[in-house]
Coordinates of C-alpha atoms and ligand atoms in Angstrom, one line a residue:
M28 CA 9.5 -46.6 17.5
S29 CA 11.3 -43.8 19.2
H30 CA 15.0 -43.1 18.6
I31 CA 17.6 -40.8 20.2
F32 CA 16.4 -37.8 18.2
S33 CA 12.7 -38.4 18.9
G34 CA 12.6 -35.7 21.6
I35 CA 13.6 -32.9 19.2
Q36 CA 11.0 -30.1 19.2
Q37 CA 9.4 -28.6 16.2
L38 CA 10.2 -24.9 15.9
P39 CA 7.8 -22.3 14.3
P40 CA 8.7 -21.2 10.8
D41 CA 11.1 -18.3 10.5
A42 CA 9.0 -15.1 10.7
L43 CA 10.2 -13.6 7.4
F44 CA 10.7 -16.7 5.3
G45 CA 7.5 -18.2 6.7
L46 CA 5.7 -15.1 5.6
K47 CA 7.2 -15.4 2.2
A48 CA 6.0 -19.0 1.9
R49 CA 2.5 -17.9 2.8
Y50 CA 2.6 -15.1 0.3
T51 CA 3.8 -17.5 -2.4
A52 CA 1.1 -20.1 -1.6
D53 CA -1.7 -17.4 -1.7
T54 CA -3.7 -17.7 -4.9
R55 CA -5.5 -14.3 -4.6
S56 CA -4.5 -12.3 -7.7
E57 CA -4.5 -9.0 -5.8
K58 CA -1.9 -10.2 -3.3
V59 CA 0.9 -7.7 -2.3
D60 CA 4.3 -8.7 -0.8
L61 CA 5.6 -6.1 1.7
G62 CA 7.5 -8.7 3.7
I63 CA 11.1 -9.6 3.0
G64 CA 13.5 -6.7 2.4
A65 CA 14.3 -7.2 -1.3
Y66 CA 14.0 -4.6 -4.0
R67 CA 11.2 -4.9 -6.5
D68 CA 10.8 -2.9 -9.7
E69 CA 7.7 -0.9 -10.8
N70 CA 6.0 -4.2 -11.8
G71 CA 6.7 -5.9 -8.5
K72 CA 9.4 -8.0 -10.0
P73 CA 13.0 -8.7 -8.8
W74 CA 15.4 -6.4 -10.4
V75 CA 18.8 -7.4 -11.8
L76 CA 20.8 -4.2 -11.7
P77 CA 22.1 -2.9 -15.1
S78 CA 25.5 -2.7 -13.5
V79 CA 25.3 -6.4 -12.5
K80 CA 24.2 -7.4 -16.0
E81 CA 27.1 -5.6 -17.6
A82 CA 29.6 -7.0 -15.0
D83 CA 28.3 -10.5 -15.6
K84 CA 28.8 -10.1 -19.3
L85 CA 32.4 -8.9 -18.9
I86 CA 33.3 -11.7 -16.6
H87 CA 32.0 -14.4 -18.9
E88 CA 33.6 -12.9 -21.9
D89 CA 37.0 -12.9 -20.1
P90 CA 38.9 -15.9 -21.6
N91 CA 40.6 -16.4 -18.2
F92 CA 37.2 -16.9 -16.4
N93 CA 37.1 -20.1 -14.4
H94 CA 35.5 -21.7 -11.4
E95 CA 38.6 -22.2 -9.2
Y96 CA 38.6 -21.9 -5.5
L97 CA 39.1 -18.5 -4.0
P98 CA 41.7 -18.1 -1.2
I99 CA 40.3 -18.6 2.3
Q100 CA 40.1 -14.8 3.0
G101 CA 38.2 -14.3 -0.3
F102 CA 38.7 -12.5 -3.6
A103 CA 41.4 -10.0 -2.8
S104 CA 40.2 -7.3 -5.2
F105 CA 36.7 -7.6 -3.9
V106 CA 37.8 -7.4 -0.3
D107 CA 39.9 -4.4 -0.9
A108 CA 37.3 -2.6 -2.9
A109 CA 34.6 -3.4 -0.3
A110 CA 36.7 -1.9 2.4
K111 CA 37.0 1.3 0.4
V112 CA 33.3 1.6 -0.3
I113 CA 32.5 1.4 3.4
L114 CA 35.4 3.3 4.9
G115 CA 36.1 5.7 2.0
D116 CA 39.1 5.8 -0.3
E117 CA 41.0 8.1 2.0
S118 CA 40.3 6.2 5.2
P119 CA 43.0 6.5 7.8
A120 CA 42.3 2.9 8.8
I121 CA 43.3 1.8 5.3
K122 CA 46.2 4.2 4.8
Q123 CA 47.7 3.3 8.2
E124 CA 47.2 -0.4 7.5
R125 CA 45.2 -1.0 10.7
L126 CA 42.4 -2.9 9.0
V127 CA 41.7 -6.6 8.8
S128 CA 39.1 -7.7 6.2
I129 CA 37.8 -11.0 5.1
Q130 CA 35.0 -12.1 2.6
T131 CA 31.9 -13.6 4.2
L132 CA 28.6 -15.1 3.4
S133 CA 26.8 -11.8 3.0
G134 CA 25.8 -9.8 6.1
T135 CA 24.6 -12.7 8.2
G136 CA 27.8 -14.6 7.6
S137 CA 29.7 -11.5 8.5
L138 CA 27.7 -11.1 11.8
H139 CA 28.4 -14.8 12.5
I140 CA 32.2 -14.3 12.0
A141 CA 32.0 -11.2 14.2
A142 CA 30.2 -13.2 16.9
K143 CA 32.7 -16.0 16.7
F144 CA 35.5 -13.5 17.0
L145 CA 33.9 -11.9 20.1
V146 CA 33.2 -15.2 21.8
K147 CA 36.8 -16.3 21.4
F148 CA 38.7 -13.1 21.8
Y149 CA 36.7 -10.4 23.6
N150 CA 37.1 -10.7 27.4
Q151 CA 35.4 -7.6 28.6
S152 CA 31.8 -8.5 27.8
Q153 CA 29.8 -11.3 26.2
T154 CA 26.6 -9.2 25.9
V155 CA 25.6 -7.6 22.7
Y156 CA 23.3 -4.6 23.0
L157 CA 20.7 -4.5 20.2
S158 CA 18.4 -1.6 19.3
K159 CA 14.8 -2.1 20.3
P160 CA 13.5 -3.1 17.9
T161 CA 16.1 -4.7 15.6
W162 CA 16.3 -7.2 12.8
A163 CA 14.9 -10.4 14.3
N164 CA 17.7 -12.6 13.2
H165 CA 20.3 -10.6 15.2
Y166 CA 19.1 -12.4 18.3
Q167 CA 19.7 -15.9 17.1
V168 CA 23.0 -15.0 15.2
F169 CA 24.5 -14.0 18.5
E170 CA 22.7 -16.3 20.9
S171 CA 23.3 -19.4 18.9
L172 CA 27.0 -18.9 19.6
G173 CA 26.4 -18.3 23.3
L174 CA 26.6 -14.5 23.4
K175 CA 24.0 -12.8 25.5
T176 CA 21.8 -10.1 24.1
A177 CA 20.3 -7.0 25.7
S178 CA 18.3 -4.0 24.3
Y179 CA 18.9 -0.3 24.1
S180 CA 16.1 2.2 23.6
Y181 CA 15.6 3.3 20.0
W182 CA 12.0 3.7 18.7
N183 CA 9.5 5.8 20.6
T184 CA 6.1 4.3 19.8
E185 CA 4.2 7.4 20.8
T186 CA 6.1 9.9 18.7
K187 CA 7.2 7.4 16.0
S188 CA 10.7 8.9 16.3
L189 CA 14.1 8.2 17.8
D190 CA 14.2 8.0 21.6
I191 CA 17.7 9.6 21.7
E192 CA 17.5 10.3 25.4
G193 CA 16.7 6.6 26.2
Y194 CA 19.4 5.5 23.7
L195 CA 22.1 7.6 25.4
N196 CA 21.0 6.6 28.9
D197 CA 21.2 3.0 27.9
I198 CA 24.7 3.5 26.6
N199 CA 25.7 5.1 29.8
N200 CA 24.1 2.5 32.0
A201 CA 25.6 -0.5 30.2
P202 CA 28.6 -2.1 31.9
E203 CA 31.9 -0.6 30.6
G204 CA 33.1 -2.4 27.5
S205 CA 29.8 -3.8 26.4
I206 CA 29.2 -4.6 22.7
F207 CA 26.8 -2.3 20.9
L208 CA 25.4 -3.2 17.5
L209 CA 24.6 -0.1 15.5
H210 CA 22.7 -0.1 12.2
S211 CA 24.9 2.2 10.1
C212 CA 22.0 3.5 7.9
A213 CA 18.4 2.6 6.9
H214 CA 17.6 1.0 10.3
N215 CA 15.9 -2.3 10.0
P216 CA 12.9 -2.4 10.9
T217 CA 12.1 1.2 11.6
G218 CA 13.7 3.1 8.6
L219 CA 14.7 5.7 11.2
D220 CA 18.3 6.8 11.5
P221 CA 19.9 9.2 14.0
T222 CA 20.8 12.6 12.6
R223 CA 24.5 13.5 12.3
D224 CA 24.3 15.4 15.5
E225 CA 22.7 12.5 17.2
W226 CA 25.3 10.1 15.8
I227 CA 28.1 12.3 17.3
K228 CA 26.4 12.1 20.7
I229 CA 26.0 8.3 20.4
L230 CA 29.7 7.8 19.3
E231 CA 30.9 10.1 22.1
A232 CA 28.8 8.2 24.7
L233 CA 30.1 4.9 23.4
K234 CA 33.7 6.2 23.6
S235 CA 33.3 7.5 27.2
K236 CA 32.1 4.0 28.3
N237 CA 34.8 2.2 26.3
H238 CA 32.0 0.2 24.6
L239 CA 32.9 -1.9 21.5
P240 CA 30.9 -0.9 18.4
L241 CA 29.7 -3.4 15.8
F242 CA 28.3 -1.7 12.8
D243 CA 25.8 -3.6 10.7
S244 CA 25.8 -2.2 7.2
A245 CA 23.2 -4.0 5.1
Y246 CA 21.7 -1.0 3.2
Q247 CA 24.5 1.3 2.2
G248 CA 23.2 3.4 -0.7
F249 CA 19.6 2.6 0.1
A250 CA 19.0 5.4 2.7
S251 CA 20.1 8.4 0.7
G252 CA 21.0 7.0 -2.7
D253 CA 24.6 8.1 -1.9
L254 CA 27.3 5.6 -0.7
A255 CA 29.4 8.1 1.2
N256 CA 26.4 9.6 2.9
D257 CA 25.2 6.3 4.1
A258 CA 28.6 5.3 5.5
W259 CA 29.0 8.6 7.4
A260 CA 28.4 7.2 10.8
I261 CA 31.0 4.4 10.3
Q262 CA 33.6 6.8 9.0
K263 CA 32.9 9.2 11.9
G264 CA 33.3 6.3 14.3
V265 CA 36.7 5.6 12.8
E266 CA 37.6 9.2 13.4
I267 CA 36.3 9.5 17.0
L268 CA 36.6 6.1 18.6
E269 CA 39.7 4.6 20.1
T270 CA 38.5 1.0 20.5
P271 CA 38.6 -1.5 17.6
I272 CA 35.5 -1.2 15.4
L273 CA 33.7 -4.3 13.9
I274 CA 31.9 -3.8 10.6
C275 CA 29.6 -6.3 9.0
Q276 CA 29.0 -5.4 5.3
S277 CA 26.4 -6.9 3.0
F278 CA 26.1 -6.5 -0.8
A279 CA 22.8 -8.4 -0.9
K280 CA 20.6 -5.3 -1.2
N281 CA 22.7 -2.6 -2.7
V282 CA 24.0 -4.8 -5.6
G283 CA 20.8 -6.9 -5.6
M284 CA 22.9 -10.1 -5.1
Y285 CA 20.6 -11.5 -2.5
G286 CA 21.1 -15.2 -3.2
E287 CA 24.8 -15.0 -4.0
R288 CA 25.7 -14.3 -0.4
I289 CA 28.3 -11.7 -0.8
G290 CA 29.7 -9.6 2.0
A291 CA 32.7 -8.8 4.1
F292 CA 33.8 -8.5 7.7
H293 CA 36.1 -5.7 8.6
L294 CA 38.0 -5.0 11.8
V295 CA 39.4 -1.6 12.3
L296 CA 42.2 -1.7 14.8
P297 CA 43.7 1.2 16.8
T298 CA 47.2 0.3 15.5
S299 CA 48.5 -2.1 12.9
D300 CA 49.9 -4.5 15.6
N301 CA 48.9 -8.1 15.3
K302 CA 47.0 -7.8 12.1
S303 CA 48.3 -10.9 10.6
A304 CA 47.6 -13.0 13.7
I305 CA 44.0 -11.8 13.7
L306 CA 43.6 -12.5 10.0
S307 CA 45.0 -16.0 10.6
Q308 CA 42.3 -16.6 13.2
L309 CA 39.5 -15.3 10.9
Q310 CA 40.8 -17.6 8.1
T311 CA 40.5 -20.6 10.4
F312 CA 36.8 -19.7 11.2
I313 CA 36.1 -19.6 7.4
R314 CA 38.1 -22.7 6.6
S315 CA 36.4 -24.8 9.3
E316 CA 32.9 -23.7 8.3
I317 CA 32.8 -23.1 4.5
S318 CA 36.4 -23.9 3.5
N319 CA 36.5 -20.8 1.2
P320 CA 33.9 -18.3 0.2
P321 CA 31.8 -18.3 -3.0
A322 CA 33.4 -16.7 -6.0
Y323 CA 30.7 -15.6 -8.3
G324 CA 29.2 -12.7 -6.4
A325 CA 32.7 -11.6 -5.4
K326 CA 33.8 -11.4 -9.0
I327 CA 30.7 -9.4 -10.0
V328 CA 30.9 -6.9 -7.1
S329 CA 34.6 -6.5 -7.6
K330 CA 34.1 -5.8 -11.3
I331 CA 31.5 -3.2 -10.5
L332 CA 33.6 -1.5 -7.8
T333 CA 36.8 -1.4 -9.8
T334 CA 35.6 -0.5 -13.3
P335 CA 34.9 3.2 -13.5
S336 CA 32.0 3.0 -16.0
L337 CA 30.3 0.2 -14.0
R338 CA 30.8 2.0 -10.7
K339 CA 29.1 5.0 -12.2
Q340 CA 26.3 2.8 -13.5
W341 CA 25.9 1.2 -10.0
E342 CA 25.7 4.6 -8.3
Q343 CA 22.9 5.4 -10.8
D344 CA 21.2 2.1 -10.0
L345 CA 21.3 3.0 -6.3
I346 CA 19.6 6.3 -7.1
T347 CA 17.0 4.5 -9.2
M348 CA 16.1 2.1 -6.4
S349 CA 16.2 4.7 -3.5
Q350 CA 14.2 7.2 -5.5
R351 CA 11.5 4.7 -6.5
I352 CA 11.1 3.7 -2.9
T353 CA 10.9 7.4 -1.8
S354 CA 8.2 8.0 -4.4
Q355 CA 6.2 5.1 -3.1
R356 CA 6.5 6.4 0.5
I357 CA 4.9 9.6 -0.7
A358 CA 2.2 7.9 -2.7
L359 CA 1.2 5.7 0.3
R360 CA 1.2 8.6 2.7
D361 CA -0.8 10.8 0.3
A362 CA -3.3 8.0 -0.4
L363 CA -3.9 7.5 3.4
V364 CA -4.3 11.2 4.0
Q365 CA -6.7 11.4 1.1
L366 CA -8.8 8.5 2.5
G367 CA -8.8 10.3 5.9
T368 CA -7.4 7.1 7.5
P369 CA -7.4 7.7 11.3
G370 CA -3.9 8.4 12.6
T371 CA -0.9 10.3 11.3
W372 CA 1.1 9.1 8.4
D373 CA 4.0 11.5 7.9
H374 CA 6.4 9.0 9.5
I375 CA 6.2 6.9 6.3
V376 CA 7.9 9.7 4.3
N377 CA 10.3 10.6 7.1
Q378 CA 11.7 7.1 7.4
Q379 CA 14.3 6.0 4.8
G380 CA 15.8 2.9 3.3
M381 CA 13.8 -0.2 2.4
F382 CA 11.4 -0.2 5.3
S383 CA 8.6 1.7 6.9
F384 CA 7.7 0.9 10.5
T385 CA 4.0 1.7 9.9
G386 CA 2.8 1.6 13.5
L387 CA 0.1 -1.0 12.5
T388 CA -0.6 -3.4 15.2
K389 CA -0.2 -7.2 15.1
E390 CA -4.0 -7.6 14.8
Q391 CA -4.1 -5.1 11.9
V392 CA -1.3 -6.8 10.1
A393 CA -3.0 -10.2 10.6
R394 CA -6.3 -8.7 9.1
L395 CA -4.3 -7.1 6.2
E396 CA -3.1 -10.6 5.3
S397 CA -6.3 -12.6 5.8
K398 CA -8.8 -10.1 4.4
H399 CA -6.7 -8.2 1.8
A400 CA -3.8 -10.5 0.9
V401 CA -1.4 -7.7 1.9
Y402 CA 1.6 -9.3 3.6
L403 CA 3.9 -7.6 6.1
V404 CA 5.8 -8.6 9.2
S405 CA 3.7 -8.7 12.4
S406 CA 5.8 -5.9 13.9
G407 CA 4.1 -3.6 11.3
R408 CA 7.3 -3.3 9.2
A409 CA 6.5 -2.9 5.5
S410 CA 9.0 -3.3 2.8
V411 CA 8.2 -0.2 0.8
A412 CA 10.0 -1.7 -2.3
G413 CA 6.9 -4.0 -2.7
L414 CA 4.7 -1.0 -3.5
N415 CA 4.3 0.4 -7.0
N416 CA 1.9 2.5 -8.9
H417 CA -0.3 -0.5 -9.7
N418 CA -0.9 -1.6 -6.0
V419 CA -0.3 1.4 -3.8
Q420 CA -3.9 2.6 -3.8
Y421 CA -5.1 -0.9 -3.1
V422 CA -2.7 -1.2 -0.2
A423 CA -3.8 2.2 1.2
K424 CA -7.5 1.2 1.0
A425 CA -6.6 -2.1 2.8
I426 CA -4.8 -0.2 5.5
D427 CA -7.7 2.2 5.8
E428 CA -10.1 -0.7 6.2
V429 CA -8.1 -2.5 8.9
V430 CA -7.4 0.7 10.9
R431 CA -11.1 1.5 10.9
N432 CA -12.3 -2.0 11.8
T433 CA -9.9 -3.1 14.5
D434 CA -10.1 -1.9 18.1
T435 CA -6.7 -0.4 18.4
K436 CA -6.5 3.0 16.9
L437 CA -3.1 4.4 15.7
Ligands
LMR18 C1 14.9 -8.5 5.9 O1 15.0 -8.0 7.0 O2 13.8 -8.6 5.3 C2 16.1 -9.0 5.1 O3 17.2 -8.6 5.8 C3 16.0 -10.4 4.7 C4 16.4 -11.3 5.8 O4 17.3 -12.2 5.5 O5 15.8 -11.3 6.9

C-alpha cells in the first residue's frame, strides 16, 4: 500500500562513504584504501596522536572533569585557542577585537553555519564560487540551504598545475560581491596550492571586485608540517582585504579527531561594531540545530593548544604525519618511474597535503578497484596517507597495469 512518502526517490550512496563501505566489504587481503582523507600510520592503521593520548589522560585525571553541557558558543578556551592557531597570536583581528568565533561540528558544521549566515545576512550575492574541482560535499552543503554554486578555474588537466590565469579571470568576471570559497592549504582534491605570489594576486583580485572570501581550513599543518605556514593565505587575507572574512576550521585531520566533530567558525570583521549581535545570531543557529556543541573533542584540543608541552608534541605529530606522507609520495613516484609507467608522475611529489590528484581516469580508477582492490575516488584523487612501505610497490604495479591496459593514456 502506498503512503504519502512512497514517492521519495532513492539516492546513490555518498561517493566517499560508499567507497569506504565497498572497501570494508572487500575480502581480498591485498586491498588498499586510498579513499577517504584520514591519516594512516606505517601499518595502514588509524593513528591516535601522542599529543591526544596525553591530553586525554590529563583530562580524565582532573578531579573536576565532568560531562556537563558546554555553553551554546562552545568551550571558551577551545574557541579562543582555535582562533589563535588559524589567525596567529598577534593577529590584528584578535587584538582589535573584530573577530566573532563559535564552536562547530567540525569543518562541515562550520561550512553549514557559514552558509546559514550568508543565506540570512548577505544581500549582495547568494552564489558561492567553488574551485574546479573541489571537495564534492561543498556543493550540497551550500545548495541544501538554497545558495547557488558556480565554479572558478583551478586545475589545468594538461599541465597538472594551477590555472592561475583562468582563476584570476573568473574572479574578475564574477559579479561584484560574489562569495568565493578558498581552500587555505592542501587543496582537496588536487593537493595543489597557489604559491605566495599567486595568493597575493588572488587576494588583490578578490579585493578589487569586493568579493566575500570564505576560507575552508581543513588541513592546517598537513601541507607543510608547519601551522603558521599553512595559515599564511588566511593571515595575508586579513592584512589585505577590507571585506569581512569567513573562516571554517576543522580539527578532524590535524588533531586526528575525525569522529569527534570538532571545529570552529570565525568571522573577521572590518571593525568591532555589532560583534555581539552577530554572535547572538550564530548562537541561535547552534541552539536550534544541536542545542550546544560536543564537549569531549573541544576539551582535548583546548588542552593541547594551551599546554606548552602538549602543543610542542602536537607540532611534532604534524611533522610526523606530513613527512610520512611526503615520503610515500616520493616512493610512489619513484616506483612508477622505475616501472616505466607511461605518463609523467612528478606531480605526485609536487602536490602536498593528504591527497594526490593522480590524473588517472574514471575507467582506470574503476579497474584499480575491480582488478587490484586498490580504492580511490573516481576523480583520480588518492589519499596518500593510505600508502606505506608494505603496499606502495603493489599500488605502483597496479597503476602501471591499468595505465597500460586502458584506452586513455595519461
Ligand atoms: C575527504 O575529502 O576524504 C574528507 O574530507 C572526508 C570527508 O568527510 O569527505
